[in-house]
Amino acid sequence: MSNSLSRRLRTTLFYALRTAFRLTPMPQRTRDRMRERFLDTKGHWVPEGPRGQAPSGDLPRRPYVRSDERAIGYVPYEKGELPDPLPVTLVAFYLPQFHTIPENDEWWGKGFTEWRNVTRALPQFEGHYQPKLPGDLGFYDLRNVEVMHEQARLAREYGISAFCFYFYWFGGKTLLETPLRNWLNDKTIDLKFCLCWANEKWTRTWDGRGDEILIDQQHSPEDDIAFIAHVAEYMRDPRYLRLEGKPMLVVYRPGVMADMESTSARWRAWCRENGIGEIHVSYVQSFEKPHPDEIGANSAIQFPPNAFTASPVSDRQRLINPLYNGSILDWRDIAHQKNPEERYSLIPCVNPSWDNEARRPGVGRTFLHASPHAYHDWLVSAARTHSSGKDNHRLVFINAWNEWAEGAYLEPDSRWGYAYLNATRDALNKASGEHGHCMGMRTAIAVHAWYMPELSQLARSVRSAALDAPIYVTCAIEHHDEVLRAFARVGLHDIHVTTVDNRGRDVLPFLATAARLIGQGYDWVLKLHTKRSPHLADGYRWREELTEGLLASPHELIAALARNVKHGVVVADGHLLPLHDYLGANEAAVRSLVLRMGGNPDEALALDRFPSGSMYWLRLEALRPLLDVGITESDFEVERNQLDGTFAHAIERIIGCSGRLAGFESTSMSGLLEGRSLDQGDIYPYARKHT
């Protein structure tokens, strides 16, 4: 029988069995056990998902310069304030597998740590962020206790209250316990902690499934007592996390225990008899979701992305590796799922991102469209929902602090820096209401000053509009002083100048400026530049029409922006063009960018309009889908006076799409001020339609 026929028969049988399984009434506990047993022994029967699009003759869009380049939106280390008291206690899962042990040397090769997995990963499709490399903490070794001091310091500064260490116990043998022992013995590490017994077998598949077992569990009544006696030393530490005075002990997979309810009863009895007192037993909803009462637990902890549903998006991706057979899912689906209304204590958990390509090269599971901004919003929602009431103990877990090979970490990395930690701190402040008071609408002006002869006129136009807004200017280093003089001559002094290289035209400098403005709490920005368009005989008129149109009726404009809730991009009359008609040589890059933003390229070409000339008023929230892509400087071509077909030209065309994906509309100045949009007709004097 051919492999393809055998696969088709297995697929047919799988779906038949799944249908029967779902229709058969049985207790949830039995259902969980049967499902796990099937996946352990017949996991290869699960049908393959959709495949990505094989690469064509053109080069795929991927990093060709370096893998540790900073993205636009990179956040450096910054001190900041936390609310007092914190609205919730944040507990981050912590992986200790960043030091060598003899067992890993034997199983995976001498010198193995998790870093070996992390550094071998490669991008499998366009927009796939791999490898994920550490930032300021570097490739640390957890045998060095100073590393853990630094981790604890960062956690405290950014609002993490405790680490939940994975604890590896196999019938009396422990693995990877050295970091935890060092933590226990060094009382100057000032951060709470608790233990999660990762009580599954270790296999070569890295997920506790399969038959190629490296080390197995030995669950038994005797093992229960030996285990609790061993971890009691940790629970006696004054830094151990307690809920209502009870040490919290977490179990990763209760379903693999012979009788979790009896195990829990033995633990509780031993702790009462040996001076620990009552304990709080919780379990992780990684593979099963029984009611805690059924297994002798006090609570359950969510564990995204496990046990969450997400839409597959593999078939939309352009593959770099034509043999890639992993699964690609939409992370936004798990972030937007509402917490179930369970009749038991369910502790919420949020997830910054997830991608285990490093552990399973070419067949990993990647969740696309995670970002620091989206994680921030999810954490705010979780903190606000669970900051009161006794059932959830005001806890929120995070998966995870340092799961580098699963792409789930808060620690600073080379791409985003401290963006996820900064988002954590900001989320706690927002959830507590510390920064919830209304500051009014904040506007700024961003100017790219490349052609100096045009700057004086632009400065006069800005001055005439009398906008009470700071001006952020980007220019070449040799023009720094000239820029300040040009604005000073017209009486403008609130000027902030950043010098840049001639790369990405006005687009790259603007994106970097916009990312800074978002971090500073601005709402709207006016984007201007010293547009010359030397390929057009009347190119100067293009610049004049745009600046005059955008700066007309300034006070009426600001009032309209302040009360506006639906528009994200506002363009000068006559310069808002349909994307499909003016693609030029940019279709491939536009489609790639729309996909990376999480949109549908065909939908974008049919619906979206863009601000021709690259000047407009922009609600900064409307730029989030584009900034979340993680664009880098090397994405932009070296400047060679290209007239079309560059990355900058493509970004110019998807500004309206970014706004739409963020939930906003694009309009003209007349559409904003008068409610009637005056868009360009059939003939546009400054560009030809795409044919």
XYZ file of C-alpha atoms in Angstrom:
691
model
C 0.000 0.000 0.000
C 1.410 3.432 -0.913
C 2.240 5.941 1.793
C -0.318 8.407 0.434
C -3.098 5.790 0.460
C -2.130 4.669 3.954
C -2.203 8.286 5.097
C -5.655 8.820 3.583
C -7.003 5.722 5.329
C -5.537 6.835 8.673
C -7.047 10.280 8.189
C -10.490 8.841 7.423
C -10.292 6.530 10.396
C -9.080 9.355 12.655
C -12.070 11.574 11.867
C -14.484 8.666 12.292
C -12.999 7.807 15.668
C -12.989 11.449 16.754
C -16.672 11.841 15.861
C -17.573 8.704 17.810
C -15.404 9.832 20.735
C -17.132 13.214 20.919
C -20.608 11.670 20.760
C -19.947 9.024 23.418
C -21.058 10.192 26.889
C -18.361 9.819 29.533
C -16.933 11.761 32.496
C -14.504 14.537 31.594
C -11.772 12.809 33.578
C -12.143 9.619 31.503
C -12.245 11.618 28.294
C -8.988 13.381 29.166
C -7.230 10.085 29.956
C -8.363 8.420 26.731
C -7.321 11.402 24.657
C -3.859 11.497 26.209
C -3.412 7.747 25.774
C -4.315 8.008 22.092
C -1.891 10.890 21.506
C 0.862 8.975 23.320
C 0.516 5.865 21.151
C -1.163 7.012 17.927
C -0.087 10.654 17.676
C 1.108 10.075 14.114
C -2.519 9.417 13.091
C -3.450 13.074 13.634
C -3.903 14.498 10.112
C -1.427 17.021 8.813
C -2.668 20.587 8.614
C -2.608 22.832 5.535
C 0.743 23.475 3.914
C 2.255 26.870 3.220
C 2.935 28.225 -0.253
C 6.194 26.931 -1.727
C 8.781 29.621 -2.505
C 8.819 30.966 -6.061
C 11.779 32.231 -8.043
C 12.116 35.542 -6.196
C 14.076 35.731 -2.958
C 11.911 35.311 0.152
C 11.695 38.181 2.600
C 13.855 37.149 5.553
C 16.813 38.595 7.453
C 19.920 38.423 5.310
C 22.135 40.751 7.334
C 22.019 39.522 10.922
C 19.609 37.699 13.205
C 19.894 39.992 16.221
C 18.899 43.275 14.588
C 16.717 45.585 16.660
C 13.173 46.123 15.473
C 11.457 49.461 15.260
C 9.786 49.524 18.670
C 12.808 48.176 20.553
C 12.622 49.325 24.190
C 15.815 49.816 26.239
C 16.029 49.278 29.979
C 14.203 52.044 31.844
C 13.379 52.597 35.479
C 9.724 53.234 36.154
C 7.042 53.412 38.804
C 4.726 50.597 39.870
C 1.331 51.068 41.532
C 1.187 50.497 45.251
C -0.472 48.186 46.004
C -0.225 46.062 42.882
C -3.665 45.235 41.460
C -2.718 41.542 41.147
C 0.161 39.249 42.005
C 1.933 38.235 38.792
C 3.586 34.812 38.842
C 5.774 33.784 35.897
C 6.592 30.179 35.050
C 10.368 29.671 35.110
C 12.438 27.085 33.209
C 15.739 26.004 34.886
C 17.218 24.172 31.865
C 20.033 26.667 31.225
C 22.946 24.765 32.688
C 24.607 21.469 31.895
C 23.811 18.199 33.646
C 25.270 14.711 33.000
C 21.917 13.325 31.850
C 21.509 15.939 29.114
C 25.120 15.397 28.087
C 24.259 11.728 27.561
C 20.921 12.259 25.827
C 21.644 15.320 23.683
C 25.429 15.652 23.495
C 28.067 17.094 25.781
C 27.514 20.679 26.821
C 23.802 20.673 26.011
C 21.568 23.360 27.507
C 18.386 24.967 26.215
C 20.543 27.543 24.437
C 21.624 24.889 21.923
C 18.008 24.505 20.828
C 17.449 28.252 20.762
C 20.389 29.101 18.529
C 19.783 26.399 15.909
C 16.351 27.696 14.873
C 15.862 29.257 11.436
C 12.906 31.142 9.901
C 10.664 28.700 8.036
C 8.365 31.198 6.305
C 8.315 34.908 5.549
C 7.918 36.967 8.690
C 8.940 34.071 10.962
C 10.988 35.563 13.798
C 13.778 33.045 14.377
C 16.199 32.607 15.994
C 15.086 34.337 19.182
C 18.275 35.548 20.818
C 18.757 36.966 24.332
C 19.478 40.613 24.999
C 21.070 42.121 28.089
C 21.124 38.906 30.170
C 23.014 37.063 27.438
C 23.408 33.273 27.151
C 23.429 32.835 30.907
C 24.387 29.793 32.972
C 22.021 29.291 35.903
C 24.756 27.770 38.026
C 25.902 31.372 38.438
C 23.737 32.729 41.241
C 24.411 36.308 40.126
C 22.280 35.601 37.063
C 19.341 34.766 39.310
C 19.922 37.909 41.354
C 19.645 39.931 38.143
C 16.537 38.059 37.030
C 14.879 38.669 40.395
C 15.789 42.362 40.267
C 14.295 42.787 36.792
C 11.187 40.860 37.776
C 10.586 43.117 40.799
C 11.242 46.336 38.858
C 8.758 45.417 36.162
C 6.007 44.062 38.410
C 6.548 40.281 38.576
C 5.956 39.169 42.168
C 7.033 35.522 42.001
C 8.580 32.804 39.855
C 6.955 29.386 39.579
C 9.905 27.038 39.041
C 9.426 23.844 37.098
C 10.574 21.045 39.397
C 11.777 17.730 37.974
C 11.362 14.666 40.207
C 11.494 11.103 38.911
C 10.935 8.542 41.652
C 13.470 10.086 44.019
C 15.833 11.446 41.367
C 15.804 15.180 40.662
C 17.108 16.908 37.541
C 18.002 20.578 36.998
C 17.632 21.326 40.707
C 20.908 23.270 41.091
C 19.447 26.723 40.292
C 16.600 26.185 42.727
C 18.999 24.993 45.416
C 21.110 28.094 44.903
C 17.993 30.241 45.210
C 16.974 28.491 48.404
C 20.432 28.859 49.946
C 20.891 32.527 49.008
C 18.456 34.388 51.243
C 19.407 37.738 49.670
C 17.465 36.917 46.471
C 14.398 39.006 47.158
C 11.549 37.462 45.173
C 8.817 35.004 46.066
C 8.731 31.601 44.418
C 6.768 28.372 44.274
C 7.143 24.955 42.615
C 5.361 23.322 39.705
C 6.074 19.602 39.603
C 6.591 18.850 35.902
C 5.474 15.295 36.541
C 5.542 13.926 33.004
C 8.087 11.559 31.515
C 10.909 13.000 29.437
C 10.877 11.883 25.815
C 12.717 12.841 22.663
C 9.654 14.713 21.417
C 10.028 17.369 24.167
C 6.321 17.253 24.991
C 5.984 14.306 27.389
C 4.447 12.158 24.634
C 5.724 9.278 22.558
C 7.417 6.009 23.393
C 11.109 6.971 23.192
C 11.440 7.643 26.909
C 14.578 9.221 28.346
C 13.476 9.051 31.977
C 10.093 7.927 33.276
C 7.966 8.747 36.287
C 7.378 6.268 39.110
C 4.110 7.423 40.622
C 3.149 5.465 43.725
C 1.960 6.093 47.312
C 5.567 5.749 48.512
C 6.757 8.187 45.868
C 4.069 10.669 46.948
C 5.518 10.790 50.461
C 9.120 10.945 49.273
C 8.251 13.818 46.965
C 6.413 15.949 49.527
C 9.148 15.378 52.101
C 11.731 16.607 49.591
C 9.894 19.773 48.550
C 8.913 20.611 52.135
C 12.295 22.293 52.559
C 11.334 24.786 49.892
C 7.852 25.349 51.312
C 9.362 26.242 54.683
C 11.297 29.154 53.136
C 9.705 32.517 54.109
C 9.873 33.598 50.438
C 7.689 30.694 49.317
C 4.428 31.889 47.707
C 1.461 31.433 50.027
C -2.259 31.876 49.462
C -4.084 32.726 52.657
C -1.034 31.476 54.508
C -0.915 28.139 52.643
C 2.133 27.210 50.522
C 1.099 26.833 46.851
C 2.140 23.566 45.179
C 1.367 23.193 41.468
C 1.101 19.953 39.464
C 1.678 20.136 35.723
C -0.215 17.009 34.580
C -2.539 15.455 37.151
C -3.937 13.153 34.466
C -0.787 11.014 34.395
C -1.050 10.283 38.125
C -2.612 6.970 39.122
C -4.966 8.693 41.565
C -4.326 12.410 41.977
C -7.035 12.748 44.639
C -5.317 10.189 46.870
C -1.911 11.738 46.187
C -3.205 15.145 47.251
C -4.673 13.651 50.441
C -1.302 12.056 51.315
C 0.488 15.351 50.756
C -1.939 17.263 52.935
C -1.748 14.729 55.765
C 2.063 14.674 55.687
C 2.257 18.492 55.699
C -0.110 18.764 58.663
C 1.896 16.177 60.581
C 5.292 17.708 59.795
C 4.842 21.375 60.590
C 3.972 22.733 57.127
C 0.279 23.049 57.874
C -2.409 23.287 55.226
C -1.235 23.598 51.615
C -2.887 24.992 48.490
C -2.712 22.434 45.670
C -3.282 23.727 42.156
C -2.909 22.145 38.739
C -2.070 23.438 35.272
C -4.662 23.102 32.527
C -2.072 22.079 29.990
C -3.731 18.891 28.732
C -6.829 18.346 30.878
C -9.504 20.360 32.662
C -11.052 18.361 35.521
C -12.871 20.129 38.323
C -10.270 20.674 41.093
C -12.511 18.881 43.612
C -12.306 15.696 41.520
C -8.526 15.489 41.952
C -8.147 16.908 45.445
C -6.944 20.334 44.272
C -7.916 23.798 45.445
C -7.645 25.570 42.085
C -6.681 25.296 38.429
C -4.338 27.515 36.399
C -4.840 28.290 32.733
C -1.893 27.556 30.468
C -2.131 29.287 27.088
C -1.678 28.360 24.362
C -2.440 24.802 25.605
C -6.164 24.072 25.836
C -6.955 27.242 23.874
C -8.256 27.228 20.300
C -6.668 29.254 17.506
C -7.261 29.545 13.790
C -4.726 27.882 11.452
C -3.071 30.326 9.050
C -0.437 28.042 7.521
C -1.906 28.124 4.025
C -1.495 31.920 3.799
C 2.246 31.891 4.465
C 5.046 31.942 1.903
C 7.533 29.281 2.874
C 11.277 29.780 3.028
C 11.803 26.077 3.690
C 9.785 24.168 1.050
C 9.858 21.053 3.272
C 8.394 22.837 6.289
C 5.565 20.811 7.807
C 4.829 22.656 11.034
C 1.611 24.376 12.041
C 1.053 28.125 12.083
C -1.781 29.553 14.185
C -3.142 32.991 15.036
C -1.996 34.047 18.533
C -4.638 36.786 18.633
C -7.346 34.140 18.926
C -6.060 32.934 22.291
C -5.555 36.484 23.576
C -9.134 37.431 22.707
C -10.853 34.374 24.157
C -13.086 35.103 27.098
C -12.341 33.279 30.312
C -14.874 30.508 30.972
C -17.275 31.011 33.843
C -16.198 27.978 35.814
C -17.745 27.060 39.140
C -14.351 26.699 40.749
C -11.251 28.755 41.389
C -9.657 29.228 37.965
C -6.482 31.325 37.992
C -5.961 33.161 34.691
C -2.737 32.988 32.729
C -1.526 35.182 29.874
C 1.108 34.417 27.271
C 3.494 36.913 25.625
C 4.114 34.714 22.543
C 4.700 31.087 21.570
C 6.816 29.277 18.974
C 8.564 25.939 19.600
C 10.369 25.826 16.244
C 13.666 25.744 18.163
C 12.745 22.408 19.750
C 11.181 20.870 16.661
C 12.940 22.230 13.569
C 10.758 22.193 10.479
C 7.740 20.717 12.280
C 7.194 23.189 15.109
C 4.072 25.032 16.184
C 4.175 28.789 15.727
C 1.641 31.363 16.912
C 1.803 34.435 14.687
C 0.840 38.050 15.455
C 1.908 38.137 19.096
C 3.314 41.526 20.086
C 4.208 43.542 23.196
C 1.187 45.799 22.606
C -1.288 42.926 22.297
C 0.209 41.167 25.330
C -0.166 44.425 27.279
C -3.874 44.620 26.414
C -4.456 40.976 27.395
C -2.682 41.459 30.725
C -4.668 44.624 31.466
C -7.898 42.722 30.875
C -6.811 39.795 33.054
C -5.607 42.077 35.860
C -8.775 44.164 35.882
C -11.012 41.108 35.836
C -9.183 39.284 38.610
C -8.003 42.108 40.862
C -10.895 41.667 43.268
C -12.696 38.742 44.785
C -11.400 35.806 46.743
C -11.963 32.899 44.358
C -8.930 33.601 42.174
C -6.754 34.925 45.026
C -5.838 37.981 42.893
C -3.262 35.922 41.012
C -2.403 36.080 37.320
C 0.162 33.664 35.904
C 2.356 34.352 32.880
C 3.637 31.663 30.538
C 6.544 32.324 30.820
C 9.597 34.177 32.145
C 12.252 32.337 30.116
C 10.861 29.610 27.844
C 13.230 30.646 25.065
C 12.919 27.482 22.959
C 9.138 27.831 23.061
C 9.264 31.526 22.201
C 7.445 32.375 25.448
C 9.529 34.767 27.521
C 9.534 38.182 29.173
C 13.304 38.514 29.446
C 14.892 41.128 27.156
C 15.779 39.866 23.698
C 17.790 41.244 20.810
C 14.751 42.212 18.744
C 12.371 43.954 21.171
C 14.654 44.655 24.132
C 12.599 45.241 27.275
C 9.338 45.758 25.379
C 7.504 42.848 27.031
C 8.704 43.759 30.517
C 7.807 47.380 29.888
C 4.360 46.277 28.702
C 3.985 44.292 31.945
C 4.698 47.318 34.107
C 2.473 49.580 32.010
C -0.351 47.042 32.212
C -0.201 46.979 36.017
C -0.326 50.766 36.121
C -3.247 50.886 33.711
C -5.140 48.136 35.529
C -4.729 49.944 38.836
C -5.902 53.251 37.399
C -2.598 54.992 38.196
C -2.501 56.421 34.686
C -6.176 56.280 33.979
C -6.885 60.000 34.397
C -7.611 61.967 31.231
C -4.638 63.952 29.971
C -6.474 65.344 26.933
C -5.516 64.659 23.357
C -1.776 64.919 22.714
C -0.566 65.734 19.218
C 2.896 65.962 17.711
C 4.392 66.839 14.346
C 6.950 64.580 12.652
C 9.083 66.141 9.908
C 11.661 64.388 7.756
C 14.001 67.132 6.513
C 16.133 65.721 3.732
C 15.991 68.484 1.095
C 17.129 71.619 2.890
C 15.920 74.209 0.313
C 12.335 73.061 0.921
C 12.597 73.149 4.726
C 12.196 76.904 5.170
C 8.863 76.945 3.366
C 7.677 73.906 5.308
C 8.674 75.551 8.600
C 6.704 78.702 7.657
C 3.630 76.618 6.852
C 3.817 74.864 10.222
C 4.279 78.191 12.006
C 1.283 79.731 10.226
C -0.940 76.880 11.374
C -0.136 77.793 15.000
C -0.396 74.206 16.203
C 0.530 73.836 19.849
C 2.551 70.680 19.331
C 6.197 69.626 19.667
C 8.036 68.982 16.417
C 10.171 65.873 15.954
C 12.594 66.222 13.054
C 14.762 63.571 11.400
C 17.622 64.661 9.153
C 21.175 63.871 8.056
C 23.835 64.529 10.681
C 25.356 67.352 8.623
C 22.017 69.192 8.621
C 21.370 69.097 12.364
C 22.202 72.733 13.108
C 20.613 73.995 9.901
C 17.318 72.362 10.882
C 17.296 74.116 14.251
C 18.062 77.473 12.587
C 15.279 77.033 9.991
C 12.637 76.543 12.667
C 14.112 79.180 14.973
C 13.860 81.786 12.185
C 10.071 81.404 12.168
C 9.808 81.355 15.972
C 9.489 77.605 16.571
C 11.708 76.266 19.354
C 10.068 73.074 20.692
C 12.134 71.030 18.235
C 13.584 67.552 18.820
C 16.137 66.498 16.201
C 17.312 62.943 15.484
C 19.988 62.337 12.867
C 19.531 59.380 10.496
C 21.151 57.768 7.490
C 19.680 58.101 4.023
C 17.776 54.824 4.090
C 14.061 54.194 3.871
C 13.397 57.778 2.638
C 10.908 59.485 4.977
C 9.225 56.189 5.936
C 11.814 54.466 8.132
C 12.576 57.624 10.181
C 8.859 58.230 10.656
C 8.183 54.706 11.928
C 10.982 55.081 14.474
C 9.586 58.463 15.555
C 6.044 57.092 15.782
C 7.195 54.230 18.011
C 8.782 56.773 20.374
C 5.640 58.915 20.394
C 3.464 55.927 21.278
C 5.758 55.221 24.217
C 5.391 58.840 25.331
C 1.592 58.718 25.255
C 0.811 60.773 22.144
C -2.504 60.242 20.355
C -2.144 61.886 16.923
C 0.819 62.844 14.765
C 1.054 64.978 11.633
C 3.552 63.455 9.213
C 5.319 65.914 6.890
C 8.489 65.795 4.826
C 10.433 68.000 2.438
C 9.066 66.225 -0.615
C 10.785 67.187 -3.867
C 9.795 64.486 -6.406
C 12.521 65.487 -8.905
C 11.174 63.016 -11.481
C 8.126 65.263 -11.902
C 8.292 68.670 -13.568
C 5.752 70.053 -11.097
C 6.761 67.937 -8.118
C 6.840 70.995 -5.863
C 3.082 71.438 -6.363
C 2.515 67.984 -4.881
C 4.254 69.015 -1.653
C 2.391 72.343 -1.515
C -1.019 70.745 -2.038
C -0.360 68.220 0.721
C 0.966 70.677 3.322
C -1.679 73.307 2.616
C -4.439 70.719 2.712
C -3.288 69.158 5.969
C -2.690 72.471 7.756
C -5.918 74.211 6.698
C -8.353 75.212 9.477
C -5.960 73.997 12.189
C -8.087 74.723 15.264
C -11.204 73.221 13.731
C -9.064 70.256 12.713
C -7.696 69.649 16.232
C -11.198 69.813 17.700
C -12.426 67.299 15.119
C -9.540 64.939 15.865
C -10.252 65.178 19.605
C -13.896 64.148 19.268
C -13.276 61.626 16.498
C -13.485 57.942 17.366
C -13.631 56.113 14.047
C -10.944 57.611 11.831
C -7.288 56.626 11.998
C -5.800 58.243 8.884
C -6.733 61.715 7.582
C -5.405 62.771 4.180
C -5.447 66.026 2.185
C -8.403 66.238 -0.196
C -7.724 64.551 -3.508
C -4.792 62.472 -2.265
C -6.502 59.401 -0.776
C -6.074 56.770 -3.478
C -7.434 53.238 -3.932
C -4.645 50.764 -3.251
C -5.508 48.425 -6.108
C -5.240 51.156 -8.757
C -1.844 52.461 -7.650
C 0.149 49.393 -6.665
C 2.921 50.096 -9.133
C 5.782 47.608 -8.711
C 4.875 46.979 -5.064
C 2.281 44.203 -5.140
C 4.520 41.398 -3.842
C 5.865 43.505 -0.961
C 2.391 44.851 -0.141
C 0.954 41.343 0.013
C 3.805 40.188 2.240
C 3.359 43.114 4.637
C -0.402 42.668 4.859
C 0.109 39.005 5.743
C 2.674 39.896 8.393
C 0.173 42.350 9.895
C -2.392 39.541 10.082
C -4.572 40.760 7.241
C -5.902 39.281 4.019
C -4.013 40.658 0.976
C -6.933 40.199 -1.422
C -9.207 42.035 0.993
C -6.674 44.833 1.360
C -6.385 45.305 -2.398
C -10.161 45.433 -2.712
C -10.938 47.714 0.249
C -8.029 49.880 1.296
C -6.946 53.371 0.300
C -3.628 55.008 1.013
C -2.274 58.582 1.484
C -0.409 59.377 -1.718
C 2.638 61.559 -1.146
C 3.174 60.036 2.331
C 1.872 63.039 4.322
C -1.145 62.711 6.622
C -2.620 62.991 10.079
C -2.355 59.642 11.847
C -3.905 58.265 14.994
C -0.921 56.433 16.451
C -3.075 53.474 17.511
C -3.752 52.946 13.801
C -0.073 52.168 13.258
C 0.089 49.345 15.780
C -0.480 46.455 13.332
C 2.439 47.698 11.231
C 4.776 48.372 14.159
C 3.956 44.959 15.647
C 5.455 43.299 12.562
C 8.962 43.981 13.867
C 10.366 45.924 10.923
C 14.121 46.484 10.940
C 16.401 48.926 9.162
C 17.812 46.221 6.902
C 14.300 45.556 5.551
C 14.791 48.778 3.593
C 16.911 48.751 0.461
C 20.085 50.808 0.095
C 19.184 54.173 -1.423
C 19.761 54.291 -5.198
C 17.175 56.929 -6.195
C 14.577 54.231 -6.906
C 11.279 55.614 -8.210
C 9.144 52.618 -7.194
C 9.195 49.048 -5.919
C 11.045 49.577 -2.637
C 10.051 48.529 0.855
C 9.346 52.189 1.673
C 6.956 52.444 -1.285
C 5.151 49.322 -0.079
C 4.771 50.654 3.467
C 3.433 53.951 2.110
C 0.644 51.956 0.481
C -0.436 49.910 3.501
C -0.874 52.729 6.039
C -4.635 52.647 5.431
C -4.641 48.853 5.785
C -2.831 49.111 9.128
C -5.486 51.535 10.322
C -8.306 49.266 9.194
C -6.779 46.247 10.935
C -6.600 48.370 14.095
C -10.306 49.147 13.758
C -10.176 52.603 12.145
C -11.167 54.177 8.828
C -9.254 56.434 6.435
C -10.784 59.681 5.225
C -9.969 63.016 3.618
C -9.888 66.363 5.410
C -13.379 67.118 4.095
C -14.547 63.755 5.354
C -13.280 64.594 8.835
C -14.455 68.208 8.986
C -17.629 68.102 6.900
C -18.617 64.456 6.833
C -18.246 64.292 3.029
C -15.148 62.736 1.571
C -13.536 64.361 -1.472
C -11.394 61.560 -2.839
C -9.400 61.607 -6.047
C -11.283 60.984 -9.259
C -10.165 58.983 -12.280
C -7.123 61.133 -13.043
C -4.396 61.771 -10.499
C -1.716 64.190 -11.701
C 1.166 62.768 -9.675
C 0.961 59.016 -10.366
C -0.297 56.605 -13.009
C -2.800 53.869 -12.341
C -1.527 50.317 -12.080
C -2.436 48.220 -15.086
